[in-house]
Every structure is written in structure tokens, then in C-alpha cells.
Short mmCIF file of C-alpha atoms and ligand atoms in Angstrom, two decimals:
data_model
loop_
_atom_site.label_atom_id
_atom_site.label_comp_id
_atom_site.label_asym_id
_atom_site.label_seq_id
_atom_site.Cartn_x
_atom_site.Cartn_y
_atom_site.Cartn_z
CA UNK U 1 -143.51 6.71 121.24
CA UNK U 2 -140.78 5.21 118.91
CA UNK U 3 -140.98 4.42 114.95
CA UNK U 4 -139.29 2.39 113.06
CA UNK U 5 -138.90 0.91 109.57
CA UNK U 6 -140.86 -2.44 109.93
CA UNK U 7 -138.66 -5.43 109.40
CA UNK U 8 -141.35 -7.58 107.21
CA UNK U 9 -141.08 -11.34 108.33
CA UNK U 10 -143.96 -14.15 109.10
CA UNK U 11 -143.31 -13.58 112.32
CA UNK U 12 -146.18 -12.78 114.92
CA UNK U 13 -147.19 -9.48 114.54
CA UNK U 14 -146.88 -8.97 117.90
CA UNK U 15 -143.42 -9.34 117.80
CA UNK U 16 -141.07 -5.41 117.12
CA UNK U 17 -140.63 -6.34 113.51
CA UNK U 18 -137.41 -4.42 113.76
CA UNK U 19 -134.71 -4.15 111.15
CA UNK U 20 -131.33 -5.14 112.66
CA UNK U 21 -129.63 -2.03 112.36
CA UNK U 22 -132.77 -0.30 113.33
CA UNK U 23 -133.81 2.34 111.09
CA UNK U 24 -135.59 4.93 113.42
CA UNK U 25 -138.07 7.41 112.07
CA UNK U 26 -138.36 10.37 113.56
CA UNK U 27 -141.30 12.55 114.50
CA UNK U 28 -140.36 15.05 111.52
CA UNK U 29 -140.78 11.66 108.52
CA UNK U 30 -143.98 11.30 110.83
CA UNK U 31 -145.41 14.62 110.36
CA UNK U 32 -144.42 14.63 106.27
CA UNK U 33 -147.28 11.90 105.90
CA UNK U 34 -149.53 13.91 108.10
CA UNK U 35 -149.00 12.19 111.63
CA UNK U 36 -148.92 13.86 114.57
CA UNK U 37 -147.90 13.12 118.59
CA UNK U 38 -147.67 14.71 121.08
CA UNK U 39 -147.04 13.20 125.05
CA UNK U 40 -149.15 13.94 127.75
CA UNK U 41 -148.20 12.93 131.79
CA UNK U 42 -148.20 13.53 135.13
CA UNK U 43 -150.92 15.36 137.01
CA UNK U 44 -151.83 17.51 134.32
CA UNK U 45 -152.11 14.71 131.50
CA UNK U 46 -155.94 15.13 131.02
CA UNK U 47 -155.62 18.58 131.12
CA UNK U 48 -153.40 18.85 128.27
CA UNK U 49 -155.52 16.34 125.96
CA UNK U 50 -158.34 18.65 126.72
CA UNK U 51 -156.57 21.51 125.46
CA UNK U 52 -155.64 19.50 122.25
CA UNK U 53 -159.22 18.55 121.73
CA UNK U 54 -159.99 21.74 121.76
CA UNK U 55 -157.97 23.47 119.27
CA UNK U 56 -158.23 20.69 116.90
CA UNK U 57 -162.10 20.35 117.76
CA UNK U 58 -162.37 16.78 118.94
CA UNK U 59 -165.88 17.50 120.19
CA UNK U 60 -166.32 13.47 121.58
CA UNK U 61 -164.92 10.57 123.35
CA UNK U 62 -164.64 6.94 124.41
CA UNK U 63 -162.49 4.26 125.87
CA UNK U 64 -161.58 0.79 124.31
CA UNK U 65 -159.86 -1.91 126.11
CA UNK U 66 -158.25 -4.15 123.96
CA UNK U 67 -157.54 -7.43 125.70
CA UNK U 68 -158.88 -10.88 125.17
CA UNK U 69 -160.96 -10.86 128.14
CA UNK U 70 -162.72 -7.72 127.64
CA UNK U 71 -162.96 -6.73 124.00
CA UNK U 72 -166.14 -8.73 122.82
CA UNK U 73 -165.73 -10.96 119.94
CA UNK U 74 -161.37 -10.29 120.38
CA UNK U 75 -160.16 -12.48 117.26
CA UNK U 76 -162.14 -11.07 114.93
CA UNK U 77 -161.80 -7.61 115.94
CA UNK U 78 -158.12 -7.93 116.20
CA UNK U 79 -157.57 -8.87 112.79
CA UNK U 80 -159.99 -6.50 111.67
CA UNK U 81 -158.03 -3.76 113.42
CA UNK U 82 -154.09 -5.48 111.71
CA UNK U 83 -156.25 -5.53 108.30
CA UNK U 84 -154.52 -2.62 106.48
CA UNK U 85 -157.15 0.14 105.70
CA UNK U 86 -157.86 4.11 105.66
CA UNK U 87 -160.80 6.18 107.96
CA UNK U 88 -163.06 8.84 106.28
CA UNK U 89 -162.00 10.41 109.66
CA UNK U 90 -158.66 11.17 111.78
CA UNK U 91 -158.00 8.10 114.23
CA UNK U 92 -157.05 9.91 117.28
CA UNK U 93 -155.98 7.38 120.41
CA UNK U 94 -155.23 8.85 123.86
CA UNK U 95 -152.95 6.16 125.42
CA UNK U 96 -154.12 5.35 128.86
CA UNK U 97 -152.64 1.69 129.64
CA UNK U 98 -150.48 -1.08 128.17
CA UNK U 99 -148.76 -0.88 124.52
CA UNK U 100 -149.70 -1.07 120.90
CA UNK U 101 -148.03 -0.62 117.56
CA UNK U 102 -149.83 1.10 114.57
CA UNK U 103 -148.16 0.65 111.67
CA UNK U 104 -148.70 3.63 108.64
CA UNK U 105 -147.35 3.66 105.31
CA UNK U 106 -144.88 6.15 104.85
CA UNK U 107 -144.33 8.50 101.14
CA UNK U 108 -142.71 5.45 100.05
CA UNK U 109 -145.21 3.28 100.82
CA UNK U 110 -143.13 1.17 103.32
CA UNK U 111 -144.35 0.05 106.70
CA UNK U 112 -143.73 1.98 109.63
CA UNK U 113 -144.73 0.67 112.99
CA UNK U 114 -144.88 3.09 115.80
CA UNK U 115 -144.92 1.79 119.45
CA UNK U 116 -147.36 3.77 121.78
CA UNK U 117 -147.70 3.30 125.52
CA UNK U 118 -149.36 5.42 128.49
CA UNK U 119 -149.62 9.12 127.79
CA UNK U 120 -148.76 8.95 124.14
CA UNK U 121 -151.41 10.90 121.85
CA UNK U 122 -151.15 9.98 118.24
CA UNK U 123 -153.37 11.26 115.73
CA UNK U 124 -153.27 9.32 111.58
CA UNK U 125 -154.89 11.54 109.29
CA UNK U 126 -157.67 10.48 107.41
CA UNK U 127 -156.97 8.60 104.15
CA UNK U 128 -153.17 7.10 105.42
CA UNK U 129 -153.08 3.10 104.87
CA UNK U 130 -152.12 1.89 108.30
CA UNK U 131 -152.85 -0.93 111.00
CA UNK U 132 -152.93 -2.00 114.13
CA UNK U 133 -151.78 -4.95 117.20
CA UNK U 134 -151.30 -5.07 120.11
CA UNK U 135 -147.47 -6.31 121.22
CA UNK U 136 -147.18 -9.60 123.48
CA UNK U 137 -148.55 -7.79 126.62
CA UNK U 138 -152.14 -8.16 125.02
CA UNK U 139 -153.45 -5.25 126.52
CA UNK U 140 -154.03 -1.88 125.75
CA UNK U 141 -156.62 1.22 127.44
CA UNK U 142 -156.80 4.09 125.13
CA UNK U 143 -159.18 7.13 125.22
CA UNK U 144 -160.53 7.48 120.97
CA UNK U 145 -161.26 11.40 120.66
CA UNK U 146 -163.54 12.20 117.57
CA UNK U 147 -164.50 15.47 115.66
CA UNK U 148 -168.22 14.42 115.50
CA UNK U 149 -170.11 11.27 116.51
CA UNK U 150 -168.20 8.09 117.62
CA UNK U 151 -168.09 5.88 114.40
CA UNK U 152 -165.70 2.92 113.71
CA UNK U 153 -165.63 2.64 109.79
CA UNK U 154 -162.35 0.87 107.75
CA UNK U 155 -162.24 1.02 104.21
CA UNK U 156 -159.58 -1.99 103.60
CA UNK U 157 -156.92 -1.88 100.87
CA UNK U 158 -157.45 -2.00 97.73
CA UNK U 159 -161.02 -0.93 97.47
CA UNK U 160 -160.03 2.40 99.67
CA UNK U 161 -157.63 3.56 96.99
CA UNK U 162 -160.83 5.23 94.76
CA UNK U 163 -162.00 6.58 98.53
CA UNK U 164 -162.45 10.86 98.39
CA UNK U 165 -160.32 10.96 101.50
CA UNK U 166 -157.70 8.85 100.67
CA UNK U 167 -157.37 10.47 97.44
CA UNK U 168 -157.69 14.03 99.58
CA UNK U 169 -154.80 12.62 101.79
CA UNK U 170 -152.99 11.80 98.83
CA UNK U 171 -152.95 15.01 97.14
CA UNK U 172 -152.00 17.45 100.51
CA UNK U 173 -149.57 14.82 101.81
CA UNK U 174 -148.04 12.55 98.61
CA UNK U 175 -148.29 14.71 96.02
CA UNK U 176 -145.75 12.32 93.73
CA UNK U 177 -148.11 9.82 94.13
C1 LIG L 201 -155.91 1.09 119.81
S1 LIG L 201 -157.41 1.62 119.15
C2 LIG L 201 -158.06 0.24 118.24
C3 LIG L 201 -157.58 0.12 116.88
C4 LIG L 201 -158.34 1.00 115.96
O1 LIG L 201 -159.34 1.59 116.32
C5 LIG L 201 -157.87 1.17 114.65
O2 LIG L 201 -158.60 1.85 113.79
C6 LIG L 201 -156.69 0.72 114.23
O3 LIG L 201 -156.27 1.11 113.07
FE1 FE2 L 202 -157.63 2.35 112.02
#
């Protein structure tokens, strides 16, 4: 995992978005907005996701491969997924294959894109504006882990902002807001 401040250009999405100097963000900024990572490798990889589930309840799973041969309907799920918007639930992705970049809005509202690739385990709160592409690999495996049922819902920005959860998220993690 690395995060960054996202260097906004109409560039393809795809591309780092990086500000020349970088401006990293570190796991610490991350957790302030409610974001949380751990890594999880080598022969014991599943094992420790297991154990995470467990304390923090993730009760089901599922795999999504994100690639335009095998995601159904690809283009319209892809912008779907860079669309910014907020889950009633956490998003929690296991990182099994390839790369990605989620970008969440940090307490100042800016973009910050986070690069995941095999083993990383990143959980967004529910209620944080963020998004998500794939980088120019096109491919990404990732286990989703999920407190109850399997469910896919986005709320897009602006009609999210009068959303219970993102006001919730709002008041534990942006209290200035
Ligand atoms: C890499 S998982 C697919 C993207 C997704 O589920 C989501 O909600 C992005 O924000
Ligand atoms: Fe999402």
C-alpha cells in the first residue's frame, strides 16, 4: 500500500495522478478519516485475514475479478465503481492479484488515492466519499469480506450527503465538518 495526495489532471485515471514532489500520506492521516490496513503474506496470509474477520465480525465473503474479460458488463461497472460515492456498509477488499487505486477524501476533502496490490487489506468506513480504478495493468482479484449479507449498494455524491451513515461518519470522524 502507498497514498498519496492525488495530482487532479484529465489524465486517464489509470494513470498515478501523482503530485511532483509527491506528497505521501501516511497510514496515521489514513486512520484520522477512519481507514484502516493492514498486510497479509506468505504462508500464513489467509490465516491472518481470518483472524481479522473475526474480531471485526466479517461474517461473509466473495471474490471479484476486475478485468475486461471477466467482469460482465466491464465499462459500465468500471465507471460505476470511479463514480465518487459512500456505502451504508464498510468496503473491506482482501487483495489477492494485480493493482488498484481507491481514492478517499481526506478531513479536507482532497483526493487521496491509495495503491493496493497482493496481500494488502484495506477497509473504508462506511459513509467516506471515495472511488475506485484499476491502474494500466487492468486487472485486479480481491477477496470483499462483509459483516452481513453480500450487497453492492453506492449512494453517489451529492445525493449521499443527507445519507444516516455518511452523516454518522461525519460526526465520529470530521467533526469540523
Ligand atoms: C476492487 S473492489 C471493486 C470496487 C468496489 O467494490 C467499490 O465499491 C469501489 O469503491
Ligand atoms: Fe465503493
Amino acid at each position: 500500500m502507498r497514498a498519496y495526495l492525488y495530482h487532479d489532471t484529465s489524465e486517464d485515471p489509470r494513470r498515478p495522478h501523482e503530485c511532483t514532489p509527491s506528497v505521501v500520506v501516511g497510514e496515521a492521516e489514513l486512520n484520522r478519516v477512519g481507514v484502516l490496513y493492514w498486510h497479509c503474506s506468505g504462508p500464513n496470509a489467509l490465516d491472518q485475514v481470518n483472524a481479522i474477520a473475526r474480531d471485526r465480525h466479517y461474517q461473509n465473503r466473495d471474490e471479484i475479478t476486475i478485468t475486461p474479460e471477466k467482469l460482465p458488463n466491464y465499462e459500465a461497472r468500471i465507471k460505476q465503481f470511479f463514480q465518487e460515492h459512500i456505502h451504508e456498509d464498510e468496503e473491506i477488499r482482501y487483495i489477492l492479484e494485480g493493482a488498484g487505486y481507491f481514492d478517499i477524501r481526506d478531513h479536507q476533502d482532497r483526493w487521496v488515492r491509495i495503491q493496493v496490490t497482493a496481500g494488502d487489506l484495506l477497509v473504508l468506513p462506511a459513509g467516506i466519499y471515495h472511488r475506485f480504478t484499476l491502474d494500466t495493468g487492468n486487472y485486479i482479484r480481491t477477496m470483499r469480506l462483509f459483516k452481513d449479507e453480500p450487497k453492492w449498494e453506492a449512494i453517489p455524491r451529492p445525493s449521499a450527503n443527507s445519507n444516516t451513515y455518511r452523516t454518522q461518519y461525519l460526526a465520529q470522524f470530521i467533526p469540523s465538518a
